[in-house]
């Protein structure tokens, strides 16, 4: 199995606080990997560095073995790397349809096409159908419940037909029924062959979903492996209980 | 039906505009109806202080002249509108005055910046445009037939009074070196340039030459730079407050040139001493076109009426007020001579001869530039005295300037 | 053509037909003059709306490009005798394009920052432009101003050509604004306003999109500036690049409804004539600035979204209620849990 | 060379006063992400208050600084509750427009009361100077500098040592965390805004002794203050003070040789900063994501 994403020695600090400390791991192609750690352990910062939202202080990031010198979110999306955010970021002023249309990659010439072309419309309707959002298609996204915004954000992320999806705590602040729906979508996504890296701070969800789990604590990688093994790792127990 | 609502809104706006239009076009022209004079003044905004002093001049003329029976036996009515110191509004105002209110005459606004575009509008409709202040060279270069600057001398002559005086001195008494410093202003820069040309030709050495911006000026370093050049004479193209600041900076820097000339500001008998301190005014030169004690036609009456109407004393009368009053005075004379309100004839008359006024006899060249000269004044014994030309002098000039106290 | 588009087209044709008829119906100079300034502010507000309303960037330097356009036309025609009074109108087209192109490098520099930083830096652009206009007096005449060749139009209909040219410019910028709002490009601008970082994460080339909107805004603003210069015939730095005009444009856009198609136009038609009219009739009221500030605050607090969206929402609610009443009680099945 | 050094000295003296004005702007930005365009008009307001105190009550502007600060603090708190607290959405952008409206409102009121003529607080020592090493140091500019430094020192002491100061600093560094720690952000913002306005007015009281001013002087001043805040990095008071000194010196030196271009030096520096360090000297990038 080749590594789709490799992170080597990535460090990021804010002022004096080291948020990510020489972090090294890799995500195998086609895998569903979990990234776990207590609050403030640098998971989101690491995501931001990988997806180009923050410049790293040192270290390198490789995609398909290719070194990415200066990660840029736009470029990465077009390379098939998509992500979600901790607090579902959607465009509340736009309709659901427009939210999805926006995420369909557009070439230069398509800039002047009307916002939602006929071909796009089919894909959008399909996505809305899958996520059960069809009845709200022409409502403004701001009218959605939080769980629905999560679904919409997830759906949006998939419009670019990504190969690697980074999900930042997709189940945070969502009711149990919605958690189940989201878990099913993640599983289905994985089954279509997409590589998934999932940030979570709740172990049980990762246990149910992931093949491999990576554990961060205070910015540093402390364990890596199948969920069952990681769960018994003393360092992990320390990080979770010792604090 | 959103679309129709919107359309109705537009129709509504047009309807309002239309009704306003129709209501205004009912002006009567009976023989005893008043003579309406339209003026746009900067009553708010950047130029509002000068705008208001001009307004006083216009209103004073109106009440004085109406008491005498008005113009051609008709009462004078002023229609003064505000342009908020904006040229767009000034242009609109003159358009409104001429084409909507169909005023009989228009008088000029304050500030060159509004004069040029406004004069063009008046020219388009054939109205005479007597202007109280600030005919910048570029306005004159437009060669407008209808434009008249109601001052004794062209704006660039402010400095020429000073050059005539200095060059009238015997060569060995003249200053040897000169520093030029000027505000970045439409007519001060070219006025200083005229002085420079004259002094350079006379062999006076130019040791410093600079221009400073209109805002946020820290005078101390500027004066330090001038002092470092050690000139005998400083020619300062100042406007008003900047001359006060410059004097104060000179005192602070202990820099005392032998000859110190300010184009404006120092001639302001009300504000100059209070702002720079009475002890610091001695020996400073400036130029002016009008002063309260001047023996010119109607001047005594003007000063008396001013004090009666607005209070205070003669030294507080602004030159702006006198200039505005002059316009009324001259135009009244011209209209009485023509015998009708006919702008074409008024323009022709103004061009054809000298007209008496509180600022002396006025006449203009083809571009509306006055052909007279200004008076050179100096602070002597705490009083502003006319020192040149000798025919008008009230006191002999005192040079070199005494040191700061 | 969908119903909505059709209604929009009818509305646009109606409004422009009325505006086209105006100078022929009301021939008084002063009406056409005020209408000209109304149109000018409409062009400026619609152009500003492209970057300020659609993309949500508080761009405080656009009036610098108004001045740039004014100087460009005035310098071009300063010494050229006008064989035809219409020549400068046509010269506006290359000037507008050139200004749009010139603005691109500046956009690349400015758009590195966002939100309040962008606002501050864009205000700095305005101040810098003004300083250059004042100080490069060989080119701009400095504080003495710059006059341009007098328009050789007959006095009776003097304002009409300017009015019609400004109307054409308004039609052009409105078409541009409408087309962009309908296009993928507009969608991207709205997304940038909503959440620029998220948009980047969805493959939107935010920089390119912003720069294009910026260049369009500057180009149209410059053309309006050129036309203004030709009309007023005399330009000074402090009036060609006046911060107060800048904020007036923003106020108009907010009043009408920022980010909407007709909002800026409505705001301009309400405020621009009102300003001239009140200055003329109330003349001399020192409360002018205070009243202006109060109006500004009222709009910000009580009509933050502007007239057009507020009225549209009200009508939509009204219509929905009417529909509900007409069809009797209905299960609330529209909303999905 | 002599002139150059003299320019630097005057620049530092003036930079101190600008530093006082700009530090309030930076503080307000730090706490509540409000860019107060009315900061400059509050400087002018302070100048007018000192002018009135001087001409009517014959109180020296140096002494008037304290009561003016207190009055303007209350004024600032009032402005906060009336106009800034109600802004909920889009605070960063809307606050610019709202504070602009406040600025022109105050400008209009000043115009009504004082007219638009230029004024100047002409104290007896306005034209005094003393010589140090061949340089004529204007007494009034030195006093203005010393007063500004004293107020900044007091402000720093307050921020370091008092409970209120800690709350203000916490709010500046991380508003969300500060709220979690039990800081009443609303009250802290009001106090912070009050302090911002009162520093502006205090600086204005001494500014009026150096410069002539009228109600619309604030347009030029706000450009300078914003340039300082951009250079210093938004929200960093230390950055604002250092930037004020740097820009004061640059502008003063440029002014001696090329007076017309002095103001450009302020904005030129902003453009250079933007090219190489968009977050300013001491700031952190303001686009950092959650």
Coordinates of C-alpha atoms in Angstrom, one line a residue, chain B residues 115-394:
Chain B
X115 CA -15.1 80.1 -9.3
X116 CA -13.7 78.5 -12.4
X117 CA -16.5 75.9 -13.0
X118 CA -19.2 78.4 -11.9
X119 CA -18.0 81.2 -14.2
X120 CA -18.1 78.7 -17.1
X121 CA -21.8 78.0 -16.3
X122 CA -22.6 81.7 -16.2
X123 CA -20.7 82.3 -19.4
X124 CA -22.8 79.6 -21.1
X125 CA -26.0 81.6 -20.3
X126 CA -24.5 85.0 -21.0
X127 CA -24.5 86.2 -17.4
X128 CA -21.9 88.7 -16.1
X129 CA -19.9 87.0 -13.4
X130 CA -18.4 89.5 -10.9
X131 CA -16.3 87.6 -8.5
X132 CA -15.2 88.8 -5.1
X133 CA -12.1 86.8 -4.4
X134 CA -9.3 84.6 -5.8
X135 CA -9.0 84.9 -9.5
X136 CA -6.4 82.2 -10.1
X137 CA -4.2 82.6 -13.3
X138 CA -5.8 79.5 -14.7
X139 CA -9.3 81.0 -14.4
X140 CA -8.1 84.1 -16.2
X141 CA -6.5 82.0 -18.9
X142 CA -9.9 80.7 -19.8
X143 CA -10.4 84.2 -21.4
X144 CA -14.0 84.4 -20.3
X145 CA -15.7 87.7 -21.4
X146 CA -18.1 87.7 -18.5
X147 CA -15.6 87.2 -15.7
X148 CA -14.5 90.2 -13.5
X149 CA -12.4 89.9 -10.4
X150 CA -13.6 92.7 -8.1
X151 CA -10.3 93.6 -6.6
X152 CA -7.9 96.5 -7.4
X153 CA -5.2 94.2 -8.6
X154 CA -4.8 90.7 -10.0
X155 CA -4.0 88.0 -7.5
X156 CA -0.4 87.6 -8.8
X157 CA 0.3 91.2 -8.0
X158 CA 0.3 90.5 -4.3
X159 CA 4.0 89.9 -4.4
X160 CA 4.8 92.5 -7.1
X161 CA 4.0 95.4 -4.7
X162 CA 6.9 94.0 -2.6
X163 CA 9.3 93.7 -5.5
X164 CA 8.5 97.2 -6.7
X165 CA 9.4 98.5 -3.2
X166 CA 12.6 96.5 -2.8
X167 CA 13.8 97.4 -6.3
X168 CA 13.0 101.0 -5.6
X169 CA 15.7 100.9 -2.9
X170 CA 19.2 102.0 -3.8
X171 CA 21.3 98.9 -4.8
X172 CA 23.5 99.0 -1.7
X173 CA 20.5 99.0 0.7
X174 CA 18.8 96.0 -1.0
X175 CA 18.9 92.6 0.7
X176 CA 21.7 90.4 -0.8
X177 CA 20.0 87.0 -0.5
X178 CA 16.4 85.8 -0.4
X179 CA 14.5 82.7 0.6
X180 CA 11.2 81.8 -1.0
X181 CA 8.7 79.7 0.8
X182 CA 5.1 79.2 -0.4
X183 CA 1.9 77.3 0.4
X184 CA 0.9 74.9 -2.4
X185 CA -1.9 77.0 -3.6
X186 CA -3.4 78.0 -7.0
X187 CA -2.2 81.5 -6.9
X188 CA 0.4 81.8 -4.2
X189 CA 2.9 79.6 -6.1
X190 CA 2.7 81.6 -9.4
X191 CA 2.7 84.9 -7.3
X192 CA 6.0 83.8 -5.6
X193 CA 7.3 82.8 -9.0
X194 CA 6.8 86.4 -10.3
X195 CA 8.8 87.7 -7.3
X196 CA 11.5 85.2 -8.0
X197 CA 11.9 86.3 -11.6
X198 CA 12.1 89.9 -10.6
X199 CA 14.6 89.4 -7.8
X200 CA 16.8 87.0 -9.7
X201 CA 17.0 89.6 -12.6
X202 CA 18.0 92.2 -10.0
X203 CA 20.8 89.9 -8.9
X204 CA 19.5 89.0 -5.4
X205 CA 20.8 85.6 -4.6
X206 CA 18.3 82.8 -4.2
X207 CA 19.4 80.7 -1.2
X208 CA 16.2 78.7 -0.4
X209 CA 13.1 77.8 -2.4
X210 CA 10.4 75.5 -1.3
X211 CA 6.7 74.8 -1.3
X212 CA 4.8 73.3 1.6
X213 CA 1.4 71.4 1.6
X214 CA -1.9 72.8 2.8
X215 CA -2.3 70.4 5.6
X216 CA -0.6 69.1 8.7
X217 CA 2.4 71.4 8.5
X218 CA 5.0 71.4 11.2
X219 CA 6.6 74.8 10.7
X220 CA 9.5 74.5 13.1
X221 CA 11.7 72.2 10.9
X222 CA 10.7 74.2 7.8
X223 CA 11.8 77.4 9.5
X224 CA 15.0 75.7 10.7
X225 CA 15.8 74.8 7.1
X226 CA 15.2 78.4 6.0
X227 CA 17.3 79.8 8.9
X228 CA 20.1 77.4 7.9
X229 CA 20.3 79.1 4.5
X230 CA 20.8 82.5 6.2
X231 CA 18.8 84.8 3.9
X232 CA 18.5 88.5 4.3
X233 CA 14.9 88.4 3.1
X234 CA 12.1 86.0 3.3
X235 CA 9.3 86.1 0.8
X236 CA 6.5 83.9 2.1
X237 CA 3.5 83.0 0.0
X238 CA 1.2 82.4 2.9
X239 CA -2.6 82.2 3.1
X240 CA -3.8 82.9 6.6
X241 CA -3.1 80.6 9.6
X242 CA 0.1 79.3 8.1
X243 CA 1.5 82.8 8.3
X244 CA 0.7 82.8 12.0
X245 CA 2.4 79.5 12.5
X246 CA 5.4 80.6 10.5
X247 CA 5.9 83.7 12.6
X248 CA 5.7 81.7 15.8
X249 CA 8.2 79.1 14.4
X250 CA 10.6 82.0 13.6
X251 CA 10.3 83.3 17.1
X252 CA 10.9 79.8 18.5
X253 CA 13.9 79.3 16.2
X254 CA 15.2 82.8 17.0
X255 CA 15.4 83.4 13.2
X256 CA 15.1 87.1 12.4
X257 CA 15.4 88.0 8.7
X258 CA 16.1 91.7 7.9
X259 CA 13.2 91.8 5.4
X260 CA 10.1 89.7 6.1
X261 CA 7.1 89.7 3.7
X262 CA 3.9 87.7 4.0
X263 CA 1.5 87.7 1.1
X264 CA -1.6 87.2 3.2
X265 CA -2.4 86.6 6.8
X266 CA -0.1 89.3 8.2
X267 CA -2.5 91.9 6.6
X268 CA -5.3 90.6 8.7
X269 CA -5.5 93.4 11.3
X270 CA -8.0 91.6 13.5
X271 CA -6.4 88.1 13.7
X272 CA -2.7 88.5 13.1
X273 CA -1.7 90.3 16.4
X274 CA -3.9 88.1 18.5
X275 CA -2.6 84.9 17.0
X276 CA 1.1 85.6 17.0
X277 CA 1.3 88.0 20.0
X278 CA 1.3 91.8 19.8
X279 CA 5.0 91.8 20.6
X280 CA 5.9 89.7 17.6
X281 CA 4.4 91.7 14.7
X282 CA 6.8 94.7 14.5
X283 CA 8.4 95.2 11.1
X284 CA 6.5 92.5 9.2
X285 CA 5.4 93.5 5.7
X286 CA 2.3 92.4 3.8
X287 CA 0.0 93.6 1.0
X288 CA -3.6 94.5 0.8
X289 CA -6.2 96.0 -1.5
X290 CA -8.5 97.7 0.9
X291 CA -8.3 99.0 4.5
X292 CA -11.0 100.7 6.6
X293 CA -9.4 104.2 6.7
X294 CA -9.0 104.3 2.9
X295 CA -10.4 107.4 1.3
X296 CA -12.3 105.9 -1.5
X297 CA -15.8 106.4 -2.8
X298 CA -18.4 105.1 -0.3
X299 CA -15.8 103.6 2.0
X300 CA -16.7 105.7 5.1
X301 CA -20.3 104.8 4.5
X302 CA -19.5 101.1 4.2
X303 CA -17.5 101.0 7.4
X304 CA -20.1 103.0 9.3
X305 CA -23.0 100.8 8.0
X306 CA -21.0 97.7 8.8
X307 CA -20.4 98.6 12.4
X308 CA -24.1 99.6 12.7
X309 CA -25.3 96.3 11.4
X310 CA -22.8 93.8 12.7
X311 CA -21.1 95.7 15.6
X312 CA -17.4 95.5 16.4
X313 CA -14.9 98.0 15.1
X314 CA -13.4 98.8 11.8
X315 CA -10.3 96.6 12.2
X316 CA -12.5 93.6 12.3
X317 CA -13.9 94.0 8.8
X318 CA -12.7 91.3 6.6
X319 CA -11.4 92.1 3.1
X320 CA -13.8 89.4 1.9
X321 CA -16.7 91.5 3.1
X322 CA -15.4 94.6 1.4
X323 CA -14.9 92.7 -1.9
X324 CA -18.4 91.3 -1.8
X325 CA -19.7 94.8 -1.0
X326 CA -17.7 96.2 -3.9
X327 CA -19.5 93.9 -6.3
X328 CA -22.9 95.3 -5.3
X329 CA -21.6 98.8 -5.4
X330 CA -20.1 98.5 -8.9
X331 CA -22.9 96.5 -10.4
X332 CA -25.5 99.0 -9.1
X333 CA -23.5 101.8 -10.9
X334 CA -23.4 99.9 -14.1
X335 CA -27.0 98.9 -14.1
X336 CA -28.1 102.5 -13.4
X337 CA -26.0 103.6 -16.3
X338 CA -27.3 100.9 -18.7
X339 CA -30.8 101.6 -17.4
X340 CA -31.9 98.0 -17.6
X341 CA -30.9 94.6 -16.3
X342 CA -29.2 93.5 -19.4
X343 CA -26.2 91.2 -18.8
X344 CA -24.7 91.6 -22.3
X345 CA -24.6 95.4 -21.8
X346 CA -23.4 95.1 -18.2
X347 CA -20.4 93.0 -19.5
X348 CA -19.7 95.6 -22.2
X349 CA -19.9 98.5 -19.8
X350 CA -17.6 96.8 -17.2
X351 CA -15.0 96.3 -19.9
X352 CA -15.3 99.8 -21.2
X353 CA -14.1 102.1 -18.4
X354 CA -13.0 102.7 -14.8
X355 CA -15.6 102.1 -12.1
X356 CA -15.4 103.8 -8.7
X357 CA -15.6 101.5 -5.6
X358 CA -14.6 101.3 -1.9
X359 CA -11.5 99.6 -3.1
X360 CA -10.6 102.5 -5.4
X361 CA -11.2 102.7 -9.2
X362 CA -11.5 99.3 -10.8
X363 CA -10.9 98.3 -14.4
X364 CA -10.2 95.0 -16.1
X365 CA -8.4 93.6 -19.1
X366 CA -10.2 91.3 -21.6
X367 CA -9.8 88.3 -19.3
X368 CA -11.4 90.0 -16.3
X369 CA -8.1 90.6 -14.5
X370 CA -8.0 94.0 -12.7
X371 CA -5.3 96.4 -13.9
X372 CA -4.6 98.3 -10.6
X373 CA -2.0 97.6 -7.9
X374 CA -2.0 96.7 -4.2
X375 CA -0.8 98.6 -1.2
X376 CA 2.3 97.5 0.7
X377 CA 1.7 97.6 4.5
X378 CA 3.9 97.2 7.5
X379 CA 3.3 96.7 11.2
X380 CA 4.8 99.8 12.8
X381 CA 4.2 100.6 16.4
X382 CA 1.6 97.9 16.7
X383 CA -0.4 99.4 13.8
X384 CA -0.8 98.5 10.2
X385 CA 0.6 101.3 8.1
X386 CA 0.6 101.8 4.3
X387 CA 4.3 102.3 3.4
X388 CA 4.3 102.0 -0.4
X389 CA 3.6 103.4 -3.0
X390 CA 4.7 106.7 -1.5
X391 CA 1.6 108.5 -2.9
X392 CA -0.7 106.5 -0.6
X393 CA 1.8 106.0 2.3
X394 CA 0.7 106.8 5.8

